[in-house]
PDB file of C-alpha atoms and ligand atoms in Angstrom:
ATOM      1  CA  MET A  28      14.036 -78.287-174.476  1.00 61.00           C
ATOM      2  CA  GLU A  29      14.473 -74.432-175.022  1.00 74.00           C
ATOM      3  CA  LEU A  30      16.064 -73.214-172.128  1.00 82.00           C
ATOM      4  CA  HIS A  31      17.042 -69.452-174.797  1.00 74.00           C
ATOM      5  CA  LYS A  32      13.582 -68.434-174.078  1.00 83.00           C
ATOM      6  CA  THR A  33      13.232 -66.460-171.072  1.00 85.00           C
ATOM      7  CA  GLU A  34      10.244 -68.593-169.746  1.00 85.00           C
ATOM      8  CA  VAL A  35      11.218 -71.935-170.394  1.00 86.00           C
ATOM      9  CA  TYR A  36      14.598 -70.475-168.582  1.00 89.00           C
ATOM     10  CA  THR A  37      13.325 -69.466-165.290  1.00 91.00           C
ATOM     11  CA  SER A  38      10.700 -72.329-164.841  1.00 89.00           C
ATOM     12  CA  ARG A  39      12.757 -74.716-164.222  1.00 92.00           C
ATOM     13  CA  ILE A  40      14.400 -73.560-161.747  1.00 91.00           C
ATOM     14  CA  ASN A  41      12.560 -74.954-158.982  1.00 90.00           C
ATOM     15  CA  ARG A  42      13.007 -73.356-155.747  1.00 94.00           C
ATOM     16  CA  VAL A  43      16.335 -72.290-153.381  1.00 97.00           C
ATOM     17  CA  LEU A  44      18.012 -74.834-152.039  1.00 98.00           C
ATOM     18  CA  ILE A  45      21.168 -72.828-149.971  1.00 98.00           C
ATOM     19  CA  SER A  46      21.264 -68.705-150.153  1.00 98.00           C
ATOM     20  CA  GLU A  47      23.374 -66.633-150.956  1.00 98.00           C
ATOM     21  CA  GLU A  48      23.737 -66.254-147.317  1.00 98.00           C
ATOM     22  CA  GLU A  49      24.269 -69.797-146.998  1.00 98.00           C
ATOM     23  CA  ILE A  50      27.162 -69.918-149.034  1.00 98.00           C
ATOM     24  CA  ARG A  51      28.906 -66.374-147.202  1.00 98.00           C
ATOM     25  CA  GLU A  52      28.792 -68.210-143.982  1.00 98.00           C
ATOM     26  CA  ALA A  53      30.225 -71.581-145.060  1.00 98.00           C
ATOM     27  CA  ILE A  54      32.703 -70.313-146.712  1.00 98.00           C
ATOM     28  CA  ALA A  55      34.170 -68.309-144.464  1.00 98.00           C
ATOM     29  CA  LYS A  56      34.109 -71.289-141.875  1.00 98.00           C
ATOM     30  CA  ALA A  57      35.957 -73.305-144.216  1.00 98.00           C
ATOM     31  CA  GLY A  58      38.016 -70.652-145.897  1.00 98.00           C
ATOM     32  CA  ASP A  59      39.088 -70.444-141.625  1.00 97.00           C
ATOM     33  CA  LEU A  60      39.065 -74.537-141.936  1.00 98.00           C
ATOM     34  CA  ILE A  61      41.582 -74.915-144.602  1.00 97.00           C
ATOM     35  CA  ASP A  62      43.944 -72.290-142.727  1.00 96.00           C
ATOM     36  CA  SER A  63      44.556 -74.569-139.912  1.00 96.00           C
ATOM     37  CA  TRP A  64      44.808 -77.606-141.592  1.00 97.00           C
ATOM     38  CA  TYR A  65      48.354 -75.808-142.607  1.00 94.00           C
ATOM     39  CA  ASP A  66      50.061 -73.473-140.448  1.00 87.00           C
ATOM     40  CA  GLY A  67      50.484 -70.509-141.945  1.00 86.00           C
ATOM     41  CA  ARG A  68      52.475 -72.371-144.797  1.00 90.00           C
ATOM     42  CA  PRO A  69      52.076 -72.516-148.624  1.00 91.00           C
ATOM     43  CA  MET A  70      49.036 -74.436-150.769  1.00 97.00           C
ATOM     44  CA  LEU A  71      47.969 -74.608-153.610  1.00 98.00           C
ATOM     45  CA  LEU A  72      43.823 -74.565-154.160  1.00 98.00           C
ATOM     46  CA  VAL A  73      43.751 -76.716-157.336  1.00 97.00           C
ATOM     47  CA  SER A  74      39.986 -75.993-159.252  1.00 96.00           C
ATOM     48  CA  ILE A  75      38.163 -78.512-161.222  1.00 95.00           C
ATOM     49  CA  LEU A  76      36.858 -76.721-163.854  1.00 94.00           C
ATOM     50  CA  LYS A  77      33.865 -75.520-164.676  1.00 93.00           C
ATOM     51  CA  GLY A  78      32.006 -75.993-161.556  1.00 95.00           C
ATOM     52  CA  SER A  79      34.234 -75.242-159.282  1.00 97.00           C
ATOM     53  CA  PHE A  80      35.398 -71.794-161.017  1.00 97.00           C
ATOM     54  CA  VAL A  81      32.569 -69.864-158.747  1.00 98.00           C
ATOM     55  CA  PHE A  82      33.223 -71.226-155.493  1.00 98.00           C
ATOM     56  CA  LEU A  83      37.094 -71.581-156.143  1.00 98.00           C
ATOM     57  CA  SER A  84      37.677 -67.430-156.623  1.00 98.00           C
ATOM     58  CA  ASP A  85      35.328 -67.024-153.472  1.00 98.00           C
ATOM     59  CA  LEU A  86      36.844 -69.673-150.411  1.00 98.00           C
ATOM     60  CA  CYS A  87      40.806 -68.569-152.369  1.00 98.00           C
ATOM     61  CA  ARG A  88      39.456 -65.197-151.696  1.00 98.00           C
ATOM     62  CA  ALA A  89      37.972 -67.152-147.221  1.00 98.00           C
ATOM     63  CA  VAL A  90      42.040 -68.082-146.690  1.00 97.00           C
ATOM     64  CA  LYS A  91      44.069 -66.231-145.165  1.00 96.00           C
ATOM     65  CA  SER A  92      47.830 -68.187-145.443  1.00 95.00           C
ATOM     66  CA  PRO A  93      49.632 -68.459-148.630  1.00 96.00           C
ATOM     67  CA  CYS A  94      48.222 -69.798-151.551  1.00 95.00           C
ATOM     68  CA  GLU A  95      48.759 -70.918-155.422  1.00 96.00           C
ATOM     69  CA  ILE A  96      45.251 -71.542-157.545  1.00 97.00           C
ATOM     70  CA  GLY A  97      45.674 -74.047-160.574  1.00 96.00           C
ATOM     71  CA  PHE A  98      43.316 -75.402-163.042  1.00 96.00           C
ATOM     72  CA  MET A  99      41.929 -78.378-164.035  1.00 95.00           C
ATOM     73  CA  ALA A 100      39.383 -79.092-166.095  1.00 93.00           C
ATOM     74  CA  ALA A 101      37.027 -82.737-165.742  1.00 84.00           C
ATOM     75  CA  LYS A 102      34.192 -83.861-168.047  1.00 77.00           C
ATOM     76  CA  SER A 103      31.841 -86.259-167.111  1.00 71.00           C
ATOM     77  CA  TYR A 104      29.639 -87.239-169.791  1.00 64.00           C
ATOM     78  CA  TYR A 105      26.223 -86.064-168.143  1.00 60.00           C
ATOM     79  CA  GLN A 106      22.778 -87.711-170.509  1.00 61.00           C
ATOM     80  CA  ASP A 107      19.864 -85.676-168.777  1.00 64.00           C
ATOM     81  CA  THR A 108      20.750 -85.017-165.201  1.00 68.00           C
ATOM     82  CA  LYS A 109      22.380 -89.171-164.646  1.00 67.00           C
ATOM     83  CA  SER A 110      26.739 -89.339-165.155  1.00 66.00           C
ATOM     84  CA  SER A 111      27.556 -91.654-167.505  1.00 65.00           C
ATOM     85  CA  GLY A 112      30.516 -92.747-165.771  1.00 65.00           C
ATOM     86  CA  ILE A 113      33.304 -91.530-168.582  1.00 68.00           C
ATOM     87  CA  VAL A 114      35.533 -89.294-167.353  1.00 72.00           C
ATOM     88  CA  ASN A 115      38.075 -87.516-168.806  1.00 81.00           C
ATOM     89  CA  ILE A 116      40.948 -84.652-167.892  1.00 87.00           C
ATOM     90  CA  THR A 117      40.521 -82.287-170.473  1.00 90.00           C
ATOM     91  CA  MET A 118      43.368 -80.173-169.200  1.00 93.00           C
ATOM     92  CA  ASP A 119      46.014 -80.547-166.674  1.00 93.00           C
ATOM     93  CA  LEU A 120      47.535 -78.768-163.880  1.00 94.00           C
ATOM     94  CA  SER A 121      50.909 -76.577-165.193  1.00 87.00           C
ATOM     95  CA  GLN A 122      52.916 -76.714-161.853  1.00 87.00           C
ATOM     96  CA  ASP A 123      55.092 -79.909-160.430  1.00 91.00           C
ATOM     97  CA  ILE A 124      53.531 -80.561-157.423  1.00 95.00           C
ATOM     98  CA  SER A 125      55.453 -82.546-155.622  1.00 93.00           C
ATOM     99  CA  GLY A 126      56.808 -79.960-153.421  1.00 90.00           C
ATOM    100  CA  TYR A 127      52.754 -78.632-152.492  1.00 95.00           C
ATOM    101  CA  ASN A 128      49.990 -78.990-150.303  1.00 97.00           C
ATOM    102  CA  VAL A 129      46.884 -79.912-152.654  1.00 98.00           C
ATOM    103  CA  VAL A 130      43.834 -78.951-152.222  1.00 98.00           C
ATOM    104  CA  ILE A 131      41.414 -79.801-154.330  1.00 98.00           C
ATOM    105  CA  VAL A 132      38.771 -77.610-154.763  1.00 98.00           C
ATOM    106  CA  GLU A 133      35.317 -79.588-156.683  1.00 97.00           C
ATOM    107  CA  ASP A 134      31.754 -78.146-156.863  1.00 97.00           C
ATOM    108  CA  ILE A 135      30.475 -81.656-156.482  1.00 96.00           C
ATOM    109  CA  ILE A 136      30.757 -84.940-155.428  1.00 95.00           C
ATOM    110  CA  ASP A 137      27.894 -87.253-156.956  1.00 93.00           C
ATOM    111  CA  THR A 138      28.802 -91.019-158.269  1.00 91.00           C
ATOM    112  CA  GLY A 139      32.635 -89.762-157.246  1.00 92.00           C
ATOM    113  CA  ARG A 140      33.847 -91.193-159.678  1.00 88.00           C
ATOM    114  CA  THR A 141      35.998 -87.662-161.317  1.00 88.00           C
ATOM    115  CA  LEU A 142      37.148 -87.039-157.861  1.00 92.00           C
ATOM    116  CA  ARG A 143      38.544 -90.721-157.746  1.00 91.00           C
ATOM    117  CA  ASP A 144      40.439 -90.353-160.961  1.00 88.00           C
ATOM    118  CA  VAL A 145      41.495 -86.527-160.201  1.00 92.00           C
ATOM    119  CA  VAL A 146      42.923 -87.667-156.658  1.00 94.00           C
ATOM    120  CA  GLU A 147      44.033 -90.897-158.104  1.00 90.00           C
ATOM    121  CA  LEU A 148      46.088 -88.351-160.735  1.00 90.00           C
ATOM    122  CA  LEU A 149      47.524 -86.624-158.222  1.00 94.00           C
ATOM    123  CA  LYS A 150      48.208 -88.344-156.024  1.00 94.00           C
ATOM    124  CA  ALA A 151      50.921 -89.751-158.085  1.00 92.00           C
ATOM    125  CA  ARG A 152      52.563 -86.818-158.434  1.00 93.00           C
ATOM    126  CA  GLY A 153      53.639 -87.469-154.968  1.00 96.00           C
ATOM    127  CA  PRO A 154      52.327 -84.051-153.369  1.00 97.00           C
ATOM    128  CA  LEU A 155      52.979 -82.893-149.777  1.00 96.00           C
ATOM    129  CA  SER A 156      49.776 -83.387-148.633  1.00 97.00           C
ATOM    130  CA  LEU A 157      46.602 -84.161-151.016  1.00 98.00           C
ATOM    131  CA  ARG A 158      42.848 -83.025-148.937  1.00 98.00           C
ATOM    132  CA  VAL A 159      40.057 -82.024-150.852  1.00 98.00           C
ATOM    133  CA  VAL A 160      37.422 -79.493-149.950  1.00 98.00           C
ATOM    134  CA  THR A 161      33.937 -79.994-151.361  1.00 98.00           C
ATOM    135  CA  LEU A 162      31.056 -76.934-151.897  1.00 98.00           C
ATOM    136  CA  LEU A 163      28.151 -79.733-152.007  1.00 98.00           C
ATOM    137  CA  ASP A 164      28.218 -83.536-151.205  1.00 97.00           C
ATOM    138  CA  LYS A 165      25.558 -86.446-152.281  1.00 96.00           C
ATOM    139  CA  PRO A 166      26.843 -88.852-150.678  1.00 95.00           C
ATOM    140  CA  ASP A 167      22.982 -90.925-151.553  1.00 93.00           C
ATOM    141  CA  ARG A 168      24.571 -91.099-155.158  1.00 90.00           C
ATOM    142  CA  ARG A 169      28.395 -93.148-154.287  1.00 93.00           C
ATOM    143  CA  ILE A 170      29.186 -95.310-156.447  1.00 92.00           C
ATOM    144  CA  VAL A 171      33.242 -95.074-155.412  1.00 92.00           C
ATOM    145  CA  ASP A 172      33.994 -95.143-151.984  1.00 90.00           C
ATOM    146  CA  LEU A 173      35.339 -91.160-151.697  1.00 90.00           C
ATOM    147  CA  ARG A 174      34.687 -88.966-148.354  1.00 94.00           C
ATOM    148  CA  PRO A 175      36.011 -85.402-148.780  1.00 97.00           C
ATOM    149  CA  ASP A 176      37.817 -83.910-145.936  1.00 98.00           C
ATOM    150  CA  HIS A 177      35.183 -80.986-145.624  1.00 98.00           C
ATOM    151  CA  ALA A 178      31.837 -80.605-147.150  1.00 98.00           C
ATOM    152  CA  LEU A 179      29.865 -77.549-147.039  1.00 98.00           C
ATOM    153  CA  PHE A 180      26.778 -78.944-147.314  1.00 98.00           C
ATOM    154  CA  THR A 181      25.265 -82.065-147.936  1.00 98.00           C
ATOM    155  CA  ILE A 182      22.173 -82.843-150.499  1.00 97.00           C
ATOM    156  CA  PRO A 183      19.557 -85.050-151.465  1.00 95.00           C
ATOM    157  CA  ASP A 184      19.874 -86.550-154.537  1.00 94.00           C
ATOM    158  CA  HIS A 185      17.970 -83.631-156.717  1.00 93.00           C
ATOM    159  CA  PHE A 186      20.141 -82.504-159.346  1.00 95.00           C
ATOM    160  CA  VAL A 187      20.718 -79.110-158.525  1.00 97.00           C
ATOM    161  CA  ILE A 188      22.317 -75.658-160.444  1.00 97.00           C
ATOM    162  CA  GLY A 189      23.504 -72.157-159.488  1.00 98.00           C
ATOM    163  CA  TYR A 190      26.734 -70.497-158.494  1.00 98.00           C
ATOM    164  CA  GLY A 191      28.951 -73.024-160.659  1.00 98.00           C
ATOM    165  CA  LEU A 192      27.141 -75.714-161.670  1.00 97.00           C
ATOM    166  CA  ASP A 193      25.011 -76.338-164.837  1.00 96.00           C
ATOM    167  CA  TYR A 194      21.836 -78.127-166.531  1.00 95.00           C
ATOM    168  CA  SER A 195      23.336 -78.525-169.967  1.00 92.00           C
ATOM    169  CA  GLU A 196      26.077 -75.062-169.913  1.00 93.00           C
ATOM    170  CA  TYR A 197      23.665 -72.805-168.610  1.00 95.00           C
ATOM    171  CA  TYR A 198      22.436 -71.218-165.308  1.00 96.00           C
ATOM    172  CA  ARG A 199      25.683 -71.620-163.482  1.00 97.00           C
ATOM    173  CA  ASN A 200      25.912 -67.597-162.672  1.00 97.00           C
ATOM    174  CA  LEU A 201      23.054 -68.670-160.204  1.00 97.00           C
ATOM    175  CA  PRO A 202      24.266 -66.255-157.126  1.00 98.00           C
ATOM    176  CA  TYR A 203      22.672 -69.391-155.213  1.00 98.00           C
ATOM    177  CA  ILE A 204      21.940 -72.823-155.572  1.00 98.00           C
ATOM    178  CA  ALA A 205      18.856 -74.163-156.627  1.00 98.00           C
ATOM    179  CA  GLU A 206      16.732 -77.317-157.649  1.00 97.00           C
ATOM    180  CA  TYR A 207      16.316 -78.532-161.340  1.00 96.00           C
ATOM    181  CA  LYS A 208      13.340 -78.704-161.945  1.00 92.00           C
ATOM    182  CA  GLU A 209      13.586 -81.609-165.093  1.00 85.00           C
TER     183      GLU A 209
HETATM  184  P1  IMP B  36      30.621 -87.262-160.083  1.00 92.94           P
HETATM  185  O1  IMP B  36      31.650 -87.945-161.090  1.00 92.94           O
HETATM  186  O2  IMP B  36      29.284 -88.813-160.419  1.00 92.94           O
HETATM  187  O3  IMP B  36      30.322 -87.372-158.410  1.00 92.94           O
HETATM  188  O4  IMP B  36      30.180 -86.311-160.793  1.00 92.94           O
HETATM  189  C1  IMP B  36      30.258 -85.171-160.492  1.00 92.94           C
HETATM  190  C2  IMP B  36      30.448 -83.930-161.625  1.00 92.94           C
HETATM  191  O5  IMP B  36      28.726 -84.210-161.996  1.00 92.94           O
HETATM  192  C3  IMP B  36      30.589 -82.642-160.826  1.00 92.94           C
HETATM  193  O6  IMP B  36      31.388 -81.897-160.815  1.00 92.94           O
HETATM  194  C4  IMP B  36      29.630 -81.880-161.157  1.00 92.94           C
HETATM  195  O7  IMP B  36      30.060 -81.458-163.076  1.00 92.94           O
HETATM  196  C5  IMP B  36      28.402 -83.000-162.306  1.00 92.94           C
HETATM  197  N1  IMP B  36      27.483 -82.932-161.293  1.00 92.94           N
HETATM  198  C6  IMP B  36      26.637 -84.089-160.295  1.00 92.94           C
HETATM  199  N2  IMP B  36      25.817 -83.720-159.318  1.00 92.94           N
HETATM  200  C7  IMP B  36      25.228 -82.299-160.725  1.00 92.94           C
HETATM  201  C8  IMP B  36      23.685 -81.393-160.340  1.00 92.94           C
HETATM  202  O8  IMP B  36      22.530 -82.243-159.428  1.00 92.94           O
HETATM  203  N3  IMP B  36      23.941 -80.810-160.759  1.00 92.94           N
HETATM  204  C9  IMP B  36      25.167 -79.704-161.663  1.00 92.94           C
HETATM  205  N4  IMP B  36      25.358 -80.835-162.177  1.00 92.94           N
HETATM  206  C10 IMP B  36      26.347 -82.293-161.041  1.00 92.94           C
HETATM  207 MG1   MG B  37      31.985 -80.219-162.423  1.00 92.94          MG
END
């Protein structure tokens, strides 16, 4: 498939599912919610790369309490648009999290496998608290019983792109979330 050809690239953007404006409003509310959890005490926002880098950059600016930022990378191997179930932590946090209120910032929870592995790993390190905020939740596809503390949007079982989410590493830079046309 030749996504590097502009006509092909744009023709795969099926329709906008969540607009920039809707994302902006939901992020402002999520920032307030996160602030209310910790009552001004510091927190560590942990972004799961690569998909959540756009979300984290907007979300952290909607939080008013003191916060640190950390990065982890998890790769779930995809055969086209279906998860293979193999999850690898390819980059770990650099800080000791035992004294932290940790918020995992995820782009999307699909089967739930990626997040289950990340949650288990971080829990074992004894943080003060551990919560999960996800931009998108696709509950229809859940295999692992895992519920986020907050999901900004719940979406049906469609493969989506944009605002950090990719198809074959493309489309992460779209400012909105769209359905991908296979
Ligand atoms: P899970 O382990 O099946 O929950 O998959 C989570 C990871 O798969 C996410 O962090 C995304 O990187 C990727 N993913 C799942 N669904 C989509 C989608 O609709 N679009 C783009 N990436 C997706
Ligand atoms: Mg991801």
